[in-house]
Short mmCIF file of N, CA and C in Angstrom, two decimals:
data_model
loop_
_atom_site.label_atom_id
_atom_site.label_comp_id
_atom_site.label_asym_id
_atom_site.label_seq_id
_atom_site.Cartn_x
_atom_site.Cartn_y
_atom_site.Cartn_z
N UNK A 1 -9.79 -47.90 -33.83
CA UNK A 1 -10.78 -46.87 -34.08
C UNK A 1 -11.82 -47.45 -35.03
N UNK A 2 -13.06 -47.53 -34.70
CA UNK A 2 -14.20 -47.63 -35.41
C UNK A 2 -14.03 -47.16 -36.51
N UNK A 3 -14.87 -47.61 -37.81
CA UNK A 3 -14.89 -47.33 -39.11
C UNK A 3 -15.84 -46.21 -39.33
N UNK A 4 -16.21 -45.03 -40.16
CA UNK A 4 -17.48 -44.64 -40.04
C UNK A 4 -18.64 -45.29 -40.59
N UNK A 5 -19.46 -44.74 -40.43
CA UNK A 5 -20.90 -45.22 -40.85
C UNK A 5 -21.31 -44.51 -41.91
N UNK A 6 -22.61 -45.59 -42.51
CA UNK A 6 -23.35 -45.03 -43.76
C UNK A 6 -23.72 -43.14 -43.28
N UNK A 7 -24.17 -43.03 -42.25
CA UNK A 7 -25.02 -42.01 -41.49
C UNK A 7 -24.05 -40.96 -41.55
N UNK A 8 -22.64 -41.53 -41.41
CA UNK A 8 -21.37 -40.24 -40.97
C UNK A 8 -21.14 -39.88 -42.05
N UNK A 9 -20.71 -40.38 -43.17
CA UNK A 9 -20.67 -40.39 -44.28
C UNK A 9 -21.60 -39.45 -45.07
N UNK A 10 -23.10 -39.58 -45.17
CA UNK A 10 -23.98 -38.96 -45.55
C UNK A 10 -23.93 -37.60 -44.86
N UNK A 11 -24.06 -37.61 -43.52
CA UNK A 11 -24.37 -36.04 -42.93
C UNK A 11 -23.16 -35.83 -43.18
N UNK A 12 -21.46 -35.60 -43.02
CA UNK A 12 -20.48 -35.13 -43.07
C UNK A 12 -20.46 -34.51 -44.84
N UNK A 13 -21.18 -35.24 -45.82
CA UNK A 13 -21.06 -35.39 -46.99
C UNK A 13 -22.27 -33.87 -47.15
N UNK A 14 -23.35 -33.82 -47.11
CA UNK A 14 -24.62 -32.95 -47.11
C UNK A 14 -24.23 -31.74 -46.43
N UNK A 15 -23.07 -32.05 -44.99
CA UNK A 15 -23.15 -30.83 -44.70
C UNK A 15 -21.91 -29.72 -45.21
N UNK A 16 -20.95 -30.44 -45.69
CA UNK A 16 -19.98 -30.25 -46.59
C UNK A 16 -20.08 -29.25 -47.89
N UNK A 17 -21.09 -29.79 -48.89
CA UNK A 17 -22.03 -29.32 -50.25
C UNK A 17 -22.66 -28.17 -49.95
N UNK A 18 -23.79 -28.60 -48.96
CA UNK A 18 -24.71 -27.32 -48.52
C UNK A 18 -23.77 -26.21 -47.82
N UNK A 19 -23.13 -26.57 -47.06
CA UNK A 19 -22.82 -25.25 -45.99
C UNK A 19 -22.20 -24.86 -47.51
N UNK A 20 -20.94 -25.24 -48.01
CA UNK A 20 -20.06 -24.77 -49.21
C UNK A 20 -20.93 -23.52 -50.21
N UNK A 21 -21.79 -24.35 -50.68
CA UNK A 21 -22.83 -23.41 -51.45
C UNK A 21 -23.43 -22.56 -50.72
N UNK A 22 -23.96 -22.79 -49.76
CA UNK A 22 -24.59 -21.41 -49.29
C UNK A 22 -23.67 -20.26 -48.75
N UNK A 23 -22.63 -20.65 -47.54
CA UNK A 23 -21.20 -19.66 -47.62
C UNK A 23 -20.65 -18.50 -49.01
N UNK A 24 -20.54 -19.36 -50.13
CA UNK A 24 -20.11 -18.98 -51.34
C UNK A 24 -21.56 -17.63 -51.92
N UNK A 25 -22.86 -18.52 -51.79
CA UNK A 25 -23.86 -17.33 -52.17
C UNK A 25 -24.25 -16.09 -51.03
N UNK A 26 -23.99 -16.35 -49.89
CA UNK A 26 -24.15 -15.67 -49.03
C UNK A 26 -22.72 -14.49 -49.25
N UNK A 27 -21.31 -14.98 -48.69
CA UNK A 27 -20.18 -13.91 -49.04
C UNK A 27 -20.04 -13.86 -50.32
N UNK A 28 -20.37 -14.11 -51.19
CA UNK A 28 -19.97 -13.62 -52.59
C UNK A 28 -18.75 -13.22 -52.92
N UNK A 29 -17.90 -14.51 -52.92
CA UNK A 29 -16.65 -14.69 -52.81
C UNK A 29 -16.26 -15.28 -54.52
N UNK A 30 -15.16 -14.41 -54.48
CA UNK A 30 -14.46 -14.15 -55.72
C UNK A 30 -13.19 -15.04 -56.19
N UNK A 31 -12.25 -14.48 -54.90
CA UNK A 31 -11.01 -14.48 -54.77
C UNK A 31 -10.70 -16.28 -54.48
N UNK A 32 -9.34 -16.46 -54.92
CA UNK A 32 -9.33 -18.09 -54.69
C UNK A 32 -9.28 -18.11 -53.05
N UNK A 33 -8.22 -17.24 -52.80
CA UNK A 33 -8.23 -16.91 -51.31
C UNK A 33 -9.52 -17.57 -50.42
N UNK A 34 -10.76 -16.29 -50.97
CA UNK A 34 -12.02 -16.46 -50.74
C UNK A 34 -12.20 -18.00 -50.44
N UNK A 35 -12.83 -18.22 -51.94
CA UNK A 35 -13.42 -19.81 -51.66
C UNK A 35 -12.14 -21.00 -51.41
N UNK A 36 -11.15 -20.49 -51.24
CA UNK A 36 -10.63 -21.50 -50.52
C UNK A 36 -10.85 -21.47 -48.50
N UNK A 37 -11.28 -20.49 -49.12
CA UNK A 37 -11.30 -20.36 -47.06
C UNK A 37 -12.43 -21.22 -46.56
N UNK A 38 -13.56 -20.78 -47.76
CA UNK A 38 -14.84 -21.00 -47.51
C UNK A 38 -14.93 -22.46 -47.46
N UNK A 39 -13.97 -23.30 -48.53
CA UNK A 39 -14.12 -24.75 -48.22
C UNK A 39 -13.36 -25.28 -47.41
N UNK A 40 -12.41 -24.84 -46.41
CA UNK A 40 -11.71 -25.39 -45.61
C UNK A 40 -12.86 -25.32 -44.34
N UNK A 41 -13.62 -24.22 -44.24
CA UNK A 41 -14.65 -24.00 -43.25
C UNK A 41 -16.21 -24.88 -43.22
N UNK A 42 -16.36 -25.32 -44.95
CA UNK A 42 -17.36 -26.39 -45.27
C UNK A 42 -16.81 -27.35 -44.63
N UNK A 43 -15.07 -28.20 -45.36
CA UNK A 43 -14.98 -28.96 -44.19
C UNK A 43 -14.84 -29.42 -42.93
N UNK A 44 -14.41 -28.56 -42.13
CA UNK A 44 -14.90 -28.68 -40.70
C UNK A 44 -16.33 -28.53 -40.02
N UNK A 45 -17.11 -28.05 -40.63
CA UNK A 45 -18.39 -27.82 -40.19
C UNK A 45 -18.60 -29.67 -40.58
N UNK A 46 -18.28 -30.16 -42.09
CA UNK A 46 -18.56 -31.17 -42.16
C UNK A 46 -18.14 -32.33 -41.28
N UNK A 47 -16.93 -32.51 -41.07
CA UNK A 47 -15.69 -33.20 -40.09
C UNK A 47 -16.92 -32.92 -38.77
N UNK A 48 -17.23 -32.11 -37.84
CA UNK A 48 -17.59 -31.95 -36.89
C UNK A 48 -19.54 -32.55 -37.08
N UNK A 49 -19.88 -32.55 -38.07
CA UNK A 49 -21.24 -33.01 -37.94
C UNK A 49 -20.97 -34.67 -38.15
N UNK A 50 -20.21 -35.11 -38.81
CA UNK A 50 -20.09 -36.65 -39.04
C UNK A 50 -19.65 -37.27 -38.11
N UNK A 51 -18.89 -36.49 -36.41
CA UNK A 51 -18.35 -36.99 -35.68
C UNK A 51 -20.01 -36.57 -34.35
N UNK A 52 -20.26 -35.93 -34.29
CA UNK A 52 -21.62 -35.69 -33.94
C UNK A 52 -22.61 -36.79 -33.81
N UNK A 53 -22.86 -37.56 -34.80
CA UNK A 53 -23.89 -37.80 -35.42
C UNK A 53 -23.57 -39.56 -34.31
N UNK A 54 -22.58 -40.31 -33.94
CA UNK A 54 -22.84 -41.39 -33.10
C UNK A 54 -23.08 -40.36 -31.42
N UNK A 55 -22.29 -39.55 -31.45
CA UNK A 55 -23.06 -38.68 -29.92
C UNK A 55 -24.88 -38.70 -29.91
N UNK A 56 -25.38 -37.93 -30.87
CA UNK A 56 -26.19 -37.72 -30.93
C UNK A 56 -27.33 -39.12 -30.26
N UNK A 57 -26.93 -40.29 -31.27
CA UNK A 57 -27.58 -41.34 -31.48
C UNK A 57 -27.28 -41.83 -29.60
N UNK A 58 -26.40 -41.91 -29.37
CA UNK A 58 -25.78 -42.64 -27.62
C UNK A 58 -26.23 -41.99 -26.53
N UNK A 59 -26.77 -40.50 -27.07
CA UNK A 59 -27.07 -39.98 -25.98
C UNK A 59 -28.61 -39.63 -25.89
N UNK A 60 -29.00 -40.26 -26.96
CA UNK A 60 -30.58 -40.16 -26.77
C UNK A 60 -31.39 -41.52 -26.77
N UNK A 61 -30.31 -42.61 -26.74
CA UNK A 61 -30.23 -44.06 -25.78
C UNK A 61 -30.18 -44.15 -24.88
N UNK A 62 -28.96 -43.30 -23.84
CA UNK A 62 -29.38 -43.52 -22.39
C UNK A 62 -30.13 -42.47 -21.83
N UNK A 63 -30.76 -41.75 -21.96
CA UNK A 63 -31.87 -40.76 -21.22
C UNK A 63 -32.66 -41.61 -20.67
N UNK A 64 -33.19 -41.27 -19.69
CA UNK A 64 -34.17 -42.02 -18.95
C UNK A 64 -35.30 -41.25 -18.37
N UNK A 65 -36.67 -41.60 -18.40
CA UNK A 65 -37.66 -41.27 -18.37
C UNK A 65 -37.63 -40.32 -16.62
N UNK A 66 -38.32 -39.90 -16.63
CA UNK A 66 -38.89 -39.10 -15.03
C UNK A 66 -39.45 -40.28 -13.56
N UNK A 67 -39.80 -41.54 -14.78
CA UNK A 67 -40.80 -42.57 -13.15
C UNK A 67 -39.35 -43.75 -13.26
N UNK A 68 -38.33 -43.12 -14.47
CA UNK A 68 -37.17 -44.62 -14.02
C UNK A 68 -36.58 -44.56 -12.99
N UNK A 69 -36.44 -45.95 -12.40
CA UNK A 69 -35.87 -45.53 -10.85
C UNK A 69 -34.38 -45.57 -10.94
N UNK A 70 -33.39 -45.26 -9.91
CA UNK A 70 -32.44 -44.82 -9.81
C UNK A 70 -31.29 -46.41 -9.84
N UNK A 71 -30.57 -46.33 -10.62
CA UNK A 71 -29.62 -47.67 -10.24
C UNK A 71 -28.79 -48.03 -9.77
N UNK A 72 -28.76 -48.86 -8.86
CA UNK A 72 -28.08 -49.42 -7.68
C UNK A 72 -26.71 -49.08 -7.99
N UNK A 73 -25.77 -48.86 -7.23
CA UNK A 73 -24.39 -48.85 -7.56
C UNK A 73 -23.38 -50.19 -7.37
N UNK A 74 -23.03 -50.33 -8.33
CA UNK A 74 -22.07 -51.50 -8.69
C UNK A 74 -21.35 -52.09 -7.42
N UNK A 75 -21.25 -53.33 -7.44
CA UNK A 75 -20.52 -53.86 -6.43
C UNK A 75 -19.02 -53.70 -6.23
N UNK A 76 -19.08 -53.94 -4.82
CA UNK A 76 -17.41 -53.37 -4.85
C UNK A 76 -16.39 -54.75 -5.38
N UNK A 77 -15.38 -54.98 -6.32
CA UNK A 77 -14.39 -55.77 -6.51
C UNK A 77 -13.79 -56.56 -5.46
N UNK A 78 -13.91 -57.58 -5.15
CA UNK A 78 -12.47 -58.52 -4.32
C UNK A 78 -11.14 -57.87 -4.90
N UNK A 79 -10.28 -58.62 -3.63
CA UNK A 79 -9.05 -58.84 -4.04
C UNK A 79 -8.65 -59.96 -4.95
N UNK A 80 -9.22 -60.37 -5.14
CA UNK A 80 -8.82 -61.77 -5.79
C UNK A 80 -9.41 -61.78 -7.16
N UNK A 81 -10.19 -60.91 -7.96
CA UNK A 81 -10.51 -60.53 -8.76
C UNK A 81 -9.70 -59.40 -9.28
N UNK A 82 -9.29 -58.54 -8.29
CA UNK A 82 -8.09 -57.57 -9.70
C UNK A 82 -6.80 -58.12 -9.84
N UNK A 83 -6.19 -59.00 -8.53
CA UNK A 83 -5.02 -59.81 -9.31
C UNK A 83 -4.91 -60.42 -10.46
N UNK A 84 -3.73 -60.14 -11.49
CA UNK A 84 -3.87 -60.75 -12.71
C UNK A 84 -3.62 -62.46 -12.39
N UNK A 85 -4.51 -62.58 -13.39
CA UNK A 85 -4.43 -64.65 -14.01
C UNK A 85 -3.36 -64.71 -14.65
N UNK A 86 -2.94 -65.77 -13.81
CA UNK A 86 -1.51 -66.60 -14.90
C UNK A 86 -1.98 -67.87 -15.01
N UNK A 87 -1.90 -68.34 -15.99
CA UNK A 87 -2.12 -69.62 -16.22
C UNK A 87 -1.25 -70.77 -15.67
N UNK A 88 -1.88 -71.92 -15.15
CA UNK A 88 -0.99 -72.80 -14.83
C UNK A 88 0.12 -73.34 -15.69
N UNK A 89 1.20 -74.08 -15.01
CA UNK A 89 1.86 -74.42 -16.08
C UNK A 89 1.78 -76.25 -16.39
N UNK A 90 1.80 -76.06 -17.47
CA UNK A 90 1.73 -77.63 -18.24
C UNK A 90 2.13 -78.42 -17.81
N UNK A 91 1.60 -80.03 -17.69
CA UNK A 91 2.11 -81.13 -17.42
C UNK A 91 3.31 -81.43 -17.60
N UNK A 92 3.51 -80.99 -19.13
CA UNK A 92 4.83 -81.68 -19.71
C UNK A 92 6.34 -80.52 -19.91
N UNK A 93 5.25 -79.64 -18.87
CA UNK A 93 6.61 -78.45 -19.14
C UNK A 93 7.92 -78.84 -18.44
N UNK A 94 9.04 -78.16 -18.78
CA UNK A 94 10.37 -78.50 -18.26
C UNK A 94 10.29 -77.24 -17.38
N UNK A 95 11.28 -77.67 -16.19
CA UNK A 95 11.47 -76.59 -15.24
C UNK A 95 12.50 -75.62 -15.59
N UNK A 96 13.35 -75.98 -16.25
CA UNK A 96 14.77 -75.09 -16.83
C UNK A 96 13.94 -73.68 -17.77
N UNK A 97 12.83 -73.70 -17.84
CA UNK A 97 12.91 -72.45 -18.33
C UNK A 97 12.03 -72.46 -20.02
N UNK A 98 11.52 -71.13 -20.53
CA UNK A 98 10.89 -71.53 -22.00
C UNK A 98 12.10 -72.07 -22.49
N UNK A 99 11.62 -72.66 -23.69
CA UNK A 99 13.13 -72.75 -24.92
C UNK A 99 11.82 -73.61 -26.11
N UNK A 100 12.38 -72.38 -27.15
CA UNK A 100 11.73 -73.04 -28.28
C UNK A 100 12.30 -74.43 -28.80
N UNK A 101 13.72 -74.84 -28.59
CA UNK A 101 14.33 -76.64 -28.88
C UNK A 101 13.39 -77.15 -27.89
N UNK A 102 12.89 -78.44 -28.43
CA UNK A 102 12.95 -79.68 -27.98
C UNK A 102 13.84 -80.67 -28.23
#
């Protein structure tokens, strides 16, 4: 799994603070109850904008204009291309089999 970014970090962080404070002045919350609710709800709003924020960026990379033309569809695979590679075996290998002794 990827590390986050400066960017995830910052918006997850801003939106965390802000939503928190404004929730809190908006319900005018007292009770621990209260603002504990209120920051479990800052952090997910936060959690969900910091995970956002590489969508955002990937998907306004591949958009493509109205005159781009349409792209060809991928070639079809051989057989001989999805069989897995084994590597040959060594000059100096013995036929009896691995064995870590020499």
């Amino acid at each position: 799994m990827p590390r986050p970014t400066a960017a995830q970090y910052a918006y997850g962080s801003a939106t965390v603070v802000f939503s928190a404070v404004a929730l809190l002045l908006l319900t005018g919350a007292t009770s621990a109850v209260a603002v504990a609710g209120v920051g479990v709800f800052a952090l997910g709003l936060g959690l969900t904008a910091a995970v956002a924020v590489p969508l955002r960026r990937s998907a306004a990379g591949t958009r493509s204009g109205p005159a781009a033309a349409p792209s060809a569809p991928a070639p079809a695979a051989r057989a001989d291309e999805l069989a897995p590679r084994v590597p040959a075996p060594r000059a100096g290998a013995r036929a009896g089999g691995h064995s870590l002794r020499r």
